[in-house]
Amino acid sequence: MRHHRHRPRVAHRSRAGLVAHLTALGALRCRDGPARGGRQTRQHRRSRRCAPVLQRRRRARDGRRWSQWRLRRRRARLRRRESRLLRSSRRARGPHPTSLVDVKAGTFGDDLEKELRSAHGITIGHWPQSVALATIGGSIACRGAGQYSTRYGKIEDMVAGLEVVLADGTVVRTGQLAAFGAGPRSAMGPDLTSMFVGSEGTLGVITSARLRGHPVAPEERRAAWAFPSFADGLEALRRTLQRGATPAVVRLYDATESKRSFDGLDTNLLIALDEGDGFIVEAAMAVLSEECATAEPLDVSLVEHWFNHRNDMSALELVIRAGIVVDTIEIAAAWDVLPAIYESALAALAQTPGIIAASAHQSHAYLEGACLYFTFAGQGPDPSDDAWAEDFYRRSWQAVLGATSIKGGSISHHHGIGLVRGQYLPDALGAGFEVLQKLKDALDPRAS
Ligand SMILES: Cc1cc2nc3c(=O)[nH]c(=O)nc-3n(C[C@H](O)[C@H](O)[C@H](O)COP(=O)(O)OP(=O)(O)OC[C@H]3O[C@@H](n4cnc5c(N)ncnc54)[C@H](O)[C@@H]3O)c2cc1C
């Protein structure tokens, strides 16, 4: 009983006090085991009764220390994590943290590139000839292509997500702009982004886009070759692309275009330019050079010439002002039918009454085929005769699109459909055209 009366007093807060108290009770001896000789003394028995108290106190003390220590360690860990996050968020303001860029649809292409390059060290790589005239929304709406498309892709390869306003005012966010769309790819049903890319304003108004960015290229290489025929040049490009090399710019001009655009150069000219990581550029250009081994190497200043004049449309404007009807038509087809389309489209254009020039170049290349870009010009007896001009215009388009369709090619590569090609679309898409029509009816019923 005496002991029990002592128990509350054991609750010393300080270790020294506790030691003194327990020493008086003999508890410390008890900790050392029975008294010498193995006999349990009265003190020992008493201290044995005291031991659980000591242990509980020690455990409590140790527990308190343990949890305080854990708390301190946890706080330190949190502080370290915070500073790590802070450091990485500082880094996130650097060149290309996520490779994604959000842009309003009305932004002009050149303004976007200027801002991205100077302030963030990144590029989208979309350089259409109309880069200073076309908006990002317009490029997406028409499924455009830039001059560096063989490295960076066409606009549909660059768009990671869209914000679109539908006819009834609903705002739709697709792809990586969707609520749970932050992954680089997804399998959450059909790709709604693709549905709006190329819709030319018929399904909704694109208000902003999330685009894929790349670090500004540290390396660039250029080369040029002359081919005996346009088909030979196409064949070298096919082999290059199918070996996996994708130099940013590969443009093959037929002899007519080479003469016109490269100071009378009478050959089928291939110019190439690649940019990006040094190893990749080196490899891509090495593959291309190997595939062009039988062609005649030309001075790389030809690439410089192209680069400096690539967006200059002043010559075309002069021609139009002179009353000449002129336009360009771009199509795409598989490698094996491209030479035939080239030949038959030019032959059909040559038969068109009033034609004065027809030519083509290849400008965007892929694993399975490429884009051919035709230019035609014609003049009637009376430059003020609009009916003649329109008839010539439609016949010329028919010449190229007819030659393309018959070989199963695509009647547009990057300018979209618009009004002139509209009449060819039902045949080109087959039952798919009905699907598009139903989509249009569903999203914009009042337009039907
Ligand atoms: C000299 C010249 C060179 C060109 N070179 C190239 C080239 O190299 N590569 C290439 O791809 N194209 C080229 N083009 C074609 C043209 O620049 C593109 O089709 C361009 O993408 C159109 O953009 P825009 O802003 O001018 O659109 P607009 O001409 O104003 O509109 C074109 C179509 O897109 C729709 N549209 C526009 N903005 C939106 C939006 N925000 N939401 C929904 N629909 C919209 C319009 O309704 C319309 O049907 C060239 C054109 C010219 C005149």
Short mmCIF file of C-alpha atoms and ligand atoms in Angstrom, two decimals:
data_model
loop_
_atom_site.label_atom_id
_atom_site.label_comp_id
_atom_site.label_asym_id
_atom_site.label_seq_id
_atom_site.Cartn_x
_atom_site.Cartn_y
_atom_site.Cartn_z
CA MET A 1 0.00 0.00 0.00
CA ARG A 2 2.85 2.24 0.86
CA HIS A 3 4.24 1.64 -2.49
CA HIS A 4 0.99 2.49 -4.14
CA ARG A 5 0.92 5.71 -2.32
CA HIS A 6 4.29 6.37 -3.78
CA ARG A 7 3.19 5.74 -7.33
CA PRO A 8 1.80 9.16 -8.12
CA ARG A 9 4.94 10.70 -6.90
CA VAL A 10 6.92 8.74 -9.46
CA ALA A 11 5.51 11.06 -12.08
CA HIS A 12 8.58 13.26 -12.07
CA ARG A 13 8.85 15.31 -15.15
CA SER A 14 12.63 15.58 -15.11
CA ARG A 15 14.94 12.65 -15.67
CA ALA A 16 17.12 13.70 -12.70
CA GLY A 17 14.13 13.77 -10.38
CA LEU A 18 12.99 10.40 -11.59
CA VAL A 19 16.46 8.89 -11.14
CA ALA A 20 16.71 10.24 -7.59
CA HIS A 21 13.29 8.90 -6.70
CA LEU A 22 13.90 5.50 -8.17
CA THR A 23 17.32 5.22 -6.65
CA ALA A 24 15.70 5.78 -3.30
CA LEU A 25 13.27 3.01 -4.09
CA GLY A 26 16.03 0.70 -5.28
CA ALA A 27 14.47 0.53 -8.68
CA LEU A 28 17.77 1.20 -10.38
CA ARG A 29 19.25 -1.82 -8.77
CA CYS A 30 16.28 -3.72 -9.87
CA ARG A 31 17.12 -2.76 -13.42
CA ASP A 32 20.46 -4.37 -12.88
CA GLY A 33 18.83 -7.61 -11.88
CA PRO A 34 18.65 -9.40 -8.56
CA ALA A 35 21.09 -8.52 -5.85
CA ARG A 36 24.44 -10.21 -5.85
CA GLY A 37 24.11 -13.81 -4.87
CA GLY A 38 20.76 -14.19 -6.62
CA ARG A 39 18.72 -13.59 -3.58
CA GLN A 40 15.84 -11.23 -4.02
CA THR A 41 15.99 -8.59 -1.35
CA ARG A 42 12.99 -6.74 -0.08
CA GLN A 43 14.27 -3.70 -1.90
CA HIS A 44 14.55 -5.69 -5.03
CA ARG A 45 11.04 -7.06 -4.77
CA ARG A 46 9.80 -3.55 -4.18
CA SER A 47 11.75 -2.19 -7.11
CA ARG A 48 10.36 -4.98 -9.31
CA ARG A 49 6.93 -3.65 -8.61
CA CYS A 50 8.24 -0.25 -9.63
CA ALA A 51 9.79 -1.40 -12.92
CA PRO A 52 6.62 -1.29 -15.03
CA VAL A 53 6.15 2.34 -14.04
CA LEU A 54 9.67 3.14 -15.10
CA GLN A 55 9.25 1.31 -18.35
CA ARG A 56 6.01 3.03 -19.09
CA ARG A 57 7.58 6.40 -18.33
CA ARG A 58 10.63 5.57 -20.39
CA ARG A 59 8.47 4.40 -23.25
CA ALA A 60 6.36 7.52 -22.94
CA ARG A 61 9.46 9.70 -22.86
CA ASP A 62 11.03 7.80 -25.71
CA GLY A 63 7.73 7.89 -27.57
CA ARG A 64 7.50 11.64 -27.10
CA ARG A 65 11.07 12.07 -28.28
CA TRP A 66 10.47 9.66 -31.13
CA SER A 67 7.39 11.48 -32.34
CA GLN A 68 9.09 14.86 -31.93
CA TRP A 69 12.06 13.57 -33.86
CA ARG A 70 9.74 12.18 -36.55
CA LEU A 71 7.91 15.49 -36.70
CA ARG A 72 11.18 17.38 -37.08
CA ARG A 73 12.33 14.95 -39.77
CA ARG A 74 9.01 15.25 -41.59
CA ARG A 75 9.18 19.04 -41.47
CA ALA A 76 12.72 18.98 -42.82
CA ARG A 77 11.61 16.61 -45.56
CA LEU A 78 8.74 18.94 -46.46
CA ARG A 79 11.10 21.93 -46.47
CA ARG A 80 13.50 20.04 -48.76
CA ARG A 81 10.61 19.05 -51.03
CA GLU A 82 9.31 22.62 -51.10
CA SER A 83 12.68 23.96 -52.11
CA ARG A 84 13.03 21.22 -54.74
CA LEU A 85 9.61 22.15 -56.17
CA LEU A 86 10.53 25.82 -56.09
CA ARG A 87 13.75 25.09 -57.94
CA SER A 88 11.94 22.97 -60.54
CA SER A 89 9.23 25.62 -60.97
CA ARG A 90 12.03 28.11 -61.61
CA ARG A 91 13.40 25.72 -64.18
CA ALA A 92 9.87 25.38 -65.59
CA ARG A 93 10.07 28.97 -66.73
CA GLY A 94 13.09 28.01 -68.82
CA PRO A 95 13.21 26.73 -72.39
CA HIS A 96 10.74 23.84 -72.80
CA PRO A 97 9.30 22.36 -69.62
CA THR A 98 6.28 20.60 -71.07
CA SER A 99 6.82 21.22 -74.80
CA LEU A 100 3.26 22.56 -74.96
CA VAL A 101 2.17 26.06 -75.94
CA ASP A 102 -1.30 27.56 -75.51
CA VAL A 103 -2.15 30.12 -78.16
CA LYS A 104 -5.21 32.13 -79.09
CA ALA A 105 -6.55 31.25 -82.54
CA GLY A 106 -6.26 34.77 -83.91
CA THR A 107 -2.49 34.92 -83.41
CA PHE A 108 -0.48 35.28 -86.62
CA GLY A 109 2.08 32.56 -87.24
CA ASP A 110 5.12 34.85 -87.40
CA ASP A 111 4.16 36.67 -84.17
CA LEU A 112 3.85 33.35 -82.37
CA GLU A 113 7.24 32.10 -83.57
CA LYS A 114 8.94 35.39 -82.72
CA GLU A 115 7.60 35.35 -79.17
CA LEU A 116 8.31 31.66 -78.56
CA ARG A 117 11.86 31.85 -79.87
CA SER A 118 12.91 35.02 -78.13
CA ALA A 119 11.20 34.52 -74.78
CA HIS A 120 11.18 30.73 -74.39
CA GLY A 121 13.73 29.22 -76.79
CA ILE A 122 11.13 27.04 -78.48
CA THR A 123 9.59 26.71 -81.94
CA ILE A 124 6.40 25.15 -83.26
CA GLY A 125 8.12 24.65 -86.62
CA HIS A 126 5.06 25.74 -88.64
CA TRP A 127 6.35 27.93 -91.48
CA PRO A 128 3.74 28.19 -94.25
CA GLN A 129 4.56 30.62 -97.03
CA SER A 130 1.67 32.64 -95.63
CA VAL A 131 3.14 32.66 -92.10
CA ALA A 132 2.71 36.45 -91.86
CA LEU A 133 -0.80 36.40 -93.38
CA ALA A 134 -2.38 33.35 -91.78
CA THR A 135 -3.62 32.93 -88.23
CA ILE A 136 -3.04 29.81 -86.18
CA GLY A 137 -6.80 29.21 -86.18
CA GLY A 138 -6.88 29.50 -89.99
CA SER A 139 -3.96 27.07 -90.37
CA ILE A 140 -5.72 24.56 -88.13
CA ALA A 141 -9.07 25.08 -89.84
CA CYS A 142 -7.50 24.39 -93.26
CA ARG A 143 -5.08 21.61 -92.15
CA GLY A 144 -2.11 23.66 -93.28
CA ALA A 145 1.52 22.64 -93.81
CA GLY A 146 4.70 24.61 -93.27
CA GLN A 147 7.90 24.50 -95.30
CA TYR A 148 9.69 22.55 -92.51
CA SER A 149 6.97 19.92 -92.32
CA THR A 150 9.14 16.88 -92.98
CA ARG A 151 10.84 17.42 -89.59
CA TYR A 152 8.03 19.08 -87.56
CA GLY A 153 4.96 17.61 -89.25
CA LYS A 154 1.83 19.17 -90.65
CA ILE A 155 -0.42 21.31 -88.42
CA GLU A 156 -2.47 18.26 -87.40
CA ASP A 157 0.74 16.75 -85.96
CA MET A 158 1.34 19.93 -83.96
CA VAL A 159 -2.11 20.35 -82.40
CA ALA A 160 -2.41 18.68 -79.00
CA GLY A 161 -5.79 20.15 -78.09
CA LEU A 162 -8.39 22.72 -79.11
CA GLU A 163 -10.97 25.03 -77.61
CA VAL A 164 -13.92 25.33 -79.98
CA VAL A 165 -17.18 27.27 -79.69
CA LEU A 166 -20.08 25.44 -81.31
CA ALA A 167 -23.01 27.05 -83.09
CA ASP A 168 -25.21 26.85 -79.96
CA GLY A 169 -22.52 28.56 -77.85
CA THR A 170 -21.21 25.40 -76.18
CA VAL A 171 -17.48 25.58 -75.47
CA VAL A 172 -15.73 22.28 -76.20
CA ARG A 173 -12.18 21.52 -75.08
CA THR A 174 -10.56 18.60 -76.81
CA GLY A 175 -7.40 16.52 -76.55
CA GLN A 176 -4.89 17.89 -74.06
CA LEU A 177 -7.20 20.82 -73.29
CA ALA A 178 -9.97 18.46 -72.13
CA ALA A 179 -10.63 18.16 -68.38
CA PHE A 180 -8.66 14.91 -68.09
CA GLY A 181 -6.63 15.09 -71.26
CA ALA A 182 -3.18 15.96 -70.03
CA GLY A 183 -1.52 12.77 -71.29
CA PRO A 184 0.58 12.87 -74.45
CA ARG A 185 -1.80 10.40 -76.10
CA SER A 186 -5.09 8.89 -74.99
CA ALA A 187 -7.61 6.22 -75.84
CA MET A 188 -10.68 8.07 -74.56
CA GLY A 189 -12.79 7.37 -77.63
CA PRO A 190 -12.41 8.98 -81.07
CA ASP A 191 -10.11 11.99 -81.32
CA LEU A 192 -12.34 15.09 -81.22
CA THR A 193 -9.37 17.35 -81.99
CA SER A 194 -9.03 15.74 -85.42
CA MET A 195 -12.72 16.33 -86.03
CA PHE A 196 -12.21 20.10 -85.87
CA VAL A 197 -8.79 20.24 -87.56
CA GLY A 198 -9.58 20.87 -91.24
CA SER A 199 -13.25 21.63 -90.63
CA GLU A 200 -12.85 25.08 -92.25
CA GLY A 201 -15.23 26.76 -89.84
CA THR A 202 -18.14 24.44 -90.65
CA LEU A 203 -18.33 22.68 -87.25
CA GLY A 204 -17.37 25.48 -84.87
CA VAL A 205 -15.05 28.41 -84.26
CA ILE A 206 -11.61 27.51 -82.93
CA THR A 207 -10.79 30.00 -80.18
CA SER A 208 -7.52 28.61 -78.88
CA ALA A 209 -5.12 25.74 -79.36
CA ARG A 210 -2.51 23.80 -77.45
CA LEU A 211 0.46 23.17 -79.77
CA ARG A 212 3.54 20.97 -79.47
CA GLY A 213 6.78 22.90 -79.22
CA HIS A 214 10.40 21.93 -79.80
CA PRO A 215 13.66 23.44 -78.60
CA VAL A 216 15.00 25.95 -81.12
CA ALA A 217 17.32 23.94 -83.35
CA PRO A 218 20.99 24.20 -82.39
CA GLU A 219 22.27 22.81 -85.72
CA GLU A 220 21.43 23.27 -89.39
CA ARG A 221 22.74 21.65 -92.57
CA ARG A 222 21.99 22.31 -96.24
CA ALA A 223 22.55 20.49 -99.53
CA ALA A 224 21.41 20.57 -103.17
CA TRP A 225 21.46 18.11 -106.09
CA ALA A 226 20.48 18.01 -109.77
CA PHE A 227 18.50 15.01 -111.06
CA PRO A 228 18.16 13.96 -114.69
CA SER A 229 14.39 13.57 -114.26
CA PHE A 230 11.68 14.57 -111.79
CA ALA A 231 10.88 10.87 -111.21
CA ASP A 232 14.53 10.16 -110.28
CA GLY A 233 14.39 12.89 -107.64
CA LEU A 234 11.11 11.50 -106.24
CA GLU A 235 12.66 8.03 -106.05
CA ALA A 236 15.66 9.32 -104.05
CA LEU A 237 13.25 11.01 -101.64
CA ARG A 238 11.14 7.89 -101.27
CA ARG A 239 14.20 5.84 -100.31
CA THR A 240 15.33 8.54 -97.88
CA LEU A 241 11.99 8.82 -96.10
CA GLN A 242 11.51 5.08 -95.99
CA ARG A 243 14.90 4.68 -94.32
CA GLY A 244 13.54 6.90 -91.54
CA ALA A 245 15.40 10.12 -92.37
CA THR A 246 13.23 13.24 -92.19
CA PRO A 247 15.20 16.36 -93.18
CA ALA A 248 13.02 19.39 -92.33
CA VAL A 249 12.91 20.75 -95.90
CA VAL A 250 13.10 18.59 -99.01
CA ARG A 251 11.87 20.36 -102.13
CA LEU A 252 12.22 18.94 -105.60
CA TYR A 253 11.58 21.43 -108.43
CA ASP A 254 10.96 20.28 -111.98
CA ALA A 255 13.05 21.87 -114.74
CA THR A 256 10.42 24.54 -115.51
CA GLU A 257 10.27 25.71 -111.90
CA SER A 258 14.04 25.48 -111.43
CA LYS A 259 14.50 27.81 -114.42
CA ARG A 260 11.87 30.21 -113.13
CA SER A 261 12.89 30.35 -109.49
CA PHE A 262 16.66 29.69 -109.59
CA ASP A 263 17.99 32.07 -112.25
CA GLY A 264 17.59 29.81 -115.28
CA LEU A 265 18.93 26.61 -113.72
CA ASP A 266 17.93 23.94 -116.24
CA THR A 267 17.56 20.78 -114.17
CA ASN A 268 15.35 19.00 -111.65
CA LEU A 269 16.65 20.63 -108.51
CA LEU A 270 16.43 19.09 -105.07
CA ILE A 271 17.18 21.40 -102.17
CA ALA A 272 17.42 20.10 -98.62
CA LEU A 273 17.77 21.71 -95.24
CA ASP A 274 17.67 20.05 -91.89
CA GLU A 275 17.75 21.47 -88.38
CA GLY A 276 17.64 20.04 -84.90
CA ASP A 277 19.96 18.08 -82.65
CA GLY A 278 23.39 17.76 -84.29
CA PHE A 279 23.45 13.94 -84.26
CA ILE A 280 19.99 13.65 -85.79
CA VAL A 281 20.69 16.28 -88.47
CA GLU A 282 23.99 14.58 -89.31
CA ALA A 283 22.29 11.19 -89.66
CA ALA A 284 19.34 12.49 -91.72
CA MET A 285 21.58 14.37 -94.13
CA ALA A 286 23.94 11.39 -94.42
CA VAL A 287 21.05 9.13 -95.46
CA LEU A 288 19.80 11.72 -97.96
CA SER A 289 23.31 12.16 -99.42
CA GLU A 290 23.66 8.41 -99.82
CA GLU A 291 20.33 8.21 -101.63
CA CYS A 292 21.32 11.10 -103.89
CA ALA A 293 24.69 9.50 -104.72
CA THR A 294 23.91 9.24 -108.45
CA ALA A 295 22.69 12.86 -108.69
CA GLU A 296 24.96 15.83 -109.31
CA PRO A 297 25.79 17.76 -106.13
CA LEU A 298 25.13 21.49 -106.50
CA ASP A 299 26.24 24.55 -104.59
CA VAL A 300 24.42 25.01 -101.27
CA SER A 301 23.97 28.70 -102.11
CA LEU A 302 20.85 27.48 -103.97
CA VAL A 303 19.33 26.68 -100.58
CA GLU A 304 20.25 30.14 -99.37
CA HIS A 305 18.54 31.57 -102.46
CA TRP A 306 15.38 29.60 -101.72
CA PHE A 307 15.49 30.61 -98.06
CA ASN A 308 15.77 34.32 -98.84
CA HIS A 309 12.96 34.33 -101.41
CA ARG A 310 10.67 31.65 -100.02
CA ASN A 311 7.80 33.95 -99.02
CA ASP A 312 8.21 36.53 -101.76
CA MET A 313 5.01 36.63 -103.84
CA SER A 314 5.76 39.88 -105.70
CA ALA A 315 6.36 38.13 -109.07
CA LEU A 316 2.96 36.43 -108.83
CA GLU A 317 1.26 39.73 -108.10
CA LEU A 318 2.84 41.29 -111.21
CA VAL A 319 1.57 38.41 -113.34
CA ILE A 320 -1.98 38.74 -111.96
CA ARG A 321 -1.94 42.51 -112.56
CA ALA A 322 -0.97 41.82 -116.17
CA GLY A 323 -4.33 40.05 -116.61
CA ILE A 324 -2.92 36.53 -116.50
CA VAL A 325 -4.97 33.88 -114.70
CA VAL A 326 -2.67 32.08 -112.29
CA ASP A 327 -3.10 29.72 -109.35
CA THR A 328 -1.54 26.82 -107.50
CA ILE A 329 -2.99 23.40 -106.66
CA GLU A 330 -1.52 21.03 -104.11
CA ILE A 331 -2.33 17.35 -103.96
CA ALA A 332 -0.84 14.33 -102.20
CA ALA A 333 -0.35 10.73 -103.31
CA ALA A 334 1.60 7.55 -102.75
CA TRP A 335 5.20 7.37 -104.01
CA ASP A 336 4.38 4.77 -106.65
CA VAL A 337 1.78 6.94 -108.41
CA LEU A 338 3.38 10.38 -107.97
CA PRO A 339 5.44 10.29 -111.21
CA ALA A 340 2.33 9.28 -113.18
CA ILE A 341 0.21 12.04 -111.58
CA TYR A 342 2.97 14.55 -112.30
CA GLU A 343 3.10 13.54 -115.97
CA SER A 344 -0.63 13.27 -116.59
CA ALA A 345 -1.58 16.47 -114.74
CA LEU A 346 0.98 18.50 -116.71
CA ALA A 347 -0.15 16.83 -119.95
CA ALA A 348 -3.80 17.69 -119.16
CA LEU A 349 -2.87 21.28 -118.30
CA ALA A 350 -0.94 21.55 -121.56
CA GLN A 351 -4.19 20.67 -123.39
CA THR A 352 -6.15 23.44 -121.69
CA PRO A 353 -6.90 26.25 -124.16
CA GLY A 354 -5.05 29.44 -123.20
CA ILE A 355 -2.37 27.78 -121.04
CA ILE A 356 0.98 29.57 -121.09
CA ALA A 357 2.83 27.81 -118.24
CA ALA A 358 2.46 24.71 -116.09
CA SER A 359 4.96 23.27 -113.67
CA ALA A 360 5.28 21.45 -110.35
CA HIS A 361 7.43 20.83 -107.35
CA GLN A 362 7.37 18.32 -104.52
CA SER A 363 7.32 20.03 -101.14
CA HIS A 364 6.26 17.79 -98.22
CA ALA A 365 7.43 14.20 -97.92
CA TYR A 366 6.21 11.26 -95.82
CA LEU A 367 6.85 7.58 -95.32
CA GLU A 368 4.15 6.60 -97.82
CA GLY A 369 4.14 9.48 -100.29
CA ALA A 370 4.45 13.21 -100.84
CA CYS A 371 2.75 16.43 -101.85
CA LEU A 372 2.95 17.77 -105.40
CA TYR A 373 2.35 21.47 -105.85
CA PHE A 374 1.28 22.53 -109.37
CA THR A 375 1.37 26.09 -110.72
CA PHE A 376 -0.52 27.06 -113.86
CA ALA A 377 -0.98 30.31 -115.77
CA GLY A 378 -3.08 31.20 -118.82
CA GLN A 379 -4.32 34.13 -120.80
CA GLY A 380 -7.27 34.55 -123.12
CA PRO A 381 -7.68 36.79 -126.15
CA ASP A 382 -9.33 39.48 -124.00
CA PRO A 383 -7.93 40.01 -120.47
CA SER A 384 -11.20 41.66 -119.40
CA ASP A 385 -13.24 38.56 -120.36
CA ASP A 386 -14.19 37.17 -116.94
CA ALA A 387 -16.22 34.30 -118.38
CA TRP A 388 -13.17 33.08 -120.29
CA ALA A 389 -11.00 33.46 -117.18
CA GLU A 390 -13.42 31.45 -115.06
CA ASP A 391 -13.75 28.72 -117.65
CA PHE A 392 -9.95 28.46 -118.00
CA TYR A 393 -9.61 28.39 -114.23
CA ARG A 394 -12.10 25.55 -113.77
CA ARG A 395 -10.63 23.50 -116.63
CA SER A 396 -7.16 23.82 -115.15
CA TRP A 397 -8.35 22.65 -111.75
CA GLN A 398 -10.16 19.76 -113.40
CA ALA A 399 -6.94 18.80 -115.22
CA VAL A 400 -4.96 18.43 -111.99
CA LEU A 401 -7.67 17.05 -109.72
CA GLY A 402 -8.81 14.59 -112.43
CA ALA A 403 -5.26 13.25 -112.87
CA THR A 404 -4.93 12.94 -109.09
CA SER A 405 -8.30 11.26 -108.46
CA ILE A 406 -7.82 8.66 -111.14
CA LYS A 407 -4.69 7.46 -109.33
CA GLY A 408 -6.36 7.51 -105.93
CA GLY A 409 -4.50 10.59 -104.65
CA SER A 410 -5.83 13.18 -102.21
CA ILE A 411 -7.29 16.26 -103.91
CA SER A 412 -5.90 18.60 -101.24
CA HIS A 413 -2.74 18.41 -99.18
CA HIS A 414 -2.78 21.65 -97.17
CA HIS A 415 -5.00 24.38 -98.62
CA GLY A 416 -8.26 22.74 -97.59
CA ILE A 417 -11.38 22.33 -99.70
CA GLY A 418 -12.96 25.77 -100.04
CA LEU A 419 -15.38 26.42 -102.88
CA VAL A 420 -13.54 25.15 -105.97
CA ARG A 421 -12.75 21.72 -104.58
CA GLY A 422 -16.16 21.45 -102.85
CA GLN A 423 -17.79 19.80 -105.87
CA TYR A 424 -15.17 17.00 -105.80
CA LEU A 425 -15.53 16.21 -102.09
CA PRO A 426 -18.59 13.85 -102.14
CA ASP A 427 -16.85 11.57 -104.65
CA ALA A 428 -13.55 11.77 -102.82
CA LEU A 429 -14.98 10.86 -99.40
CA GLY A 430 -17.71 8.41 -100.48
CA ALA A 431 -19.91 7.39 -97.54
CA GLY A 432 -17.67 9.48 -95.29
CA PHE A 433 -19.24 12.60 -96.81
CA GLU A 434 -22.64 11.52 -95.41
CA VAL A 435 -21.05 11.18 -91.97
CA LEU A 436 -19.67 14.71 -92.24
CA GLN A 437 -23.09 15.97 -93.33
CA LYS A 438 -24.76 14.33 -90.28
CA LEU A 439 -22.13 15.81 -88.01
CA LYS A 440 -22.77 19.23 -89.46
CA ASP A 441 -26.57 18.79 -89.05
CA ALA A 442 -26.12 17.74 -85.43
CA LEU A 443 -23.74 20.53 -84.43
CA ASP A 444 -25.28 23.31 -86.49
CA PRO A 445 -28.91 22.32 -87.29
CA ARG A 446 -30.01 25.83 -88.26
CA ALA A 447 -27.40 25.99 -91.09
CA SER A 448 -28.92 22.99 -92.94
C1 LIG B 1 0.46 33.60 -100.70
C2 LIG B 1 -0.10 32.45 -99.95
C3 LIG B 1 0.72 31.43 -99.55
C4 LIG B 1 0.21 30.35 -98.83
N1 LIG B 1 1.05 29.37 -98.40
C5 LIG B 1 0.57 28.36 -97.64
C6 LIG B 1 1.45 27.36 -97.15
O1 LIG B 1 2.64 27.36 -97.38
N2 LIG B 1 0.90 26.38 -96.40
C7 LIG B 1 -0.44 26.34 -96.11
O2 LIG B 1 -0.86 25.43 -95.41
N3 LIG B 1 -1.27 27.27 -96.57
C8 LIG B 1 -0.81 28.28 -97.32
N4 LIG B 1 -1.66 29.24 -97.82
C9 LIG B 1 -3.09 29.14 -97.54
C10 LIG B 1 -3.55 29.92 -96.31
O3 LIG B 1 -2.60 30.77 -95.82
C11 LIG B 1 -3.95 28.95 -95.27
O4 LIG B 1 -5.06 28.21 -95.68
C12 LIG B 1 -4.21 29.63 -93.94
O5 LIG B 1 -4.08 28.64 -93.00
C13 LIG B 1 -5.50 30.35 -93.78
O6 LIG B 1 -5.45 31.08 -92.56
P1 LIG B 1 -6.22 32.46 -92.39
O7 LIG B 1 -6.02 32.91 -91.00
O8 LIG B 1 -5.81 33.38 -93.48
O9 LIG B 1 -7.71 31.96 -92.59
P2 LIG B 1 -8.81 32.53 -93.56
O10 LIG B 1 -8.30 32.60 -94.95
O11 LIG B 1 -9.41 33.73 -92.96
O12 LIG B 1 -9.88 31.35 -93.46
C14 LIG B 1 -9.67 30.16 -94.14
C15 LIG B 1 -10.77 29.17 -93.71
O13 LIG B 1 -10.55 28.79 -92.36
C16 LIG B 1 -11.69 29.11 -91.56
N5 LIG B 1 -11.19 29.65 -90.29
C17 LIG B 1 -10.28 30.63 -90.12
N6 LIG B 1 -10.06 30.83 -88.80
C18 LIG B 1 -10.85 29.96 -88.14
C19 LIG B 1 -11.09 29.68 -86.75
N7 LIG B 1 -10.47 30.33 -85.79
N8 LIG B 1 -11.99 28.70 -86.43
C20 LIG B 1 -12.64 28.03 -87.38
N9 LIG B 1 -12.45 28.25 -88.71
C21 LIG B 1 -11.58 29.21 -89.08
C22 LIG B 1 -12.48 30.14 -92.34
O14 LIG B 1 -13.85 30.01 -92.07
C23 LIG B 1 -12.17 29.73 -93.77
O15 LIG B 1 -13.03 28.69 -94.18
C24 LIG B 1 -1.17 30.32 -98.55
C25 LIG B 1 -2.00 31.36 -98.95
C26 LIG B 1 -1.49 32.41 -99.64
C27 LIG B 1 -2.39 33.54 -100.05
#
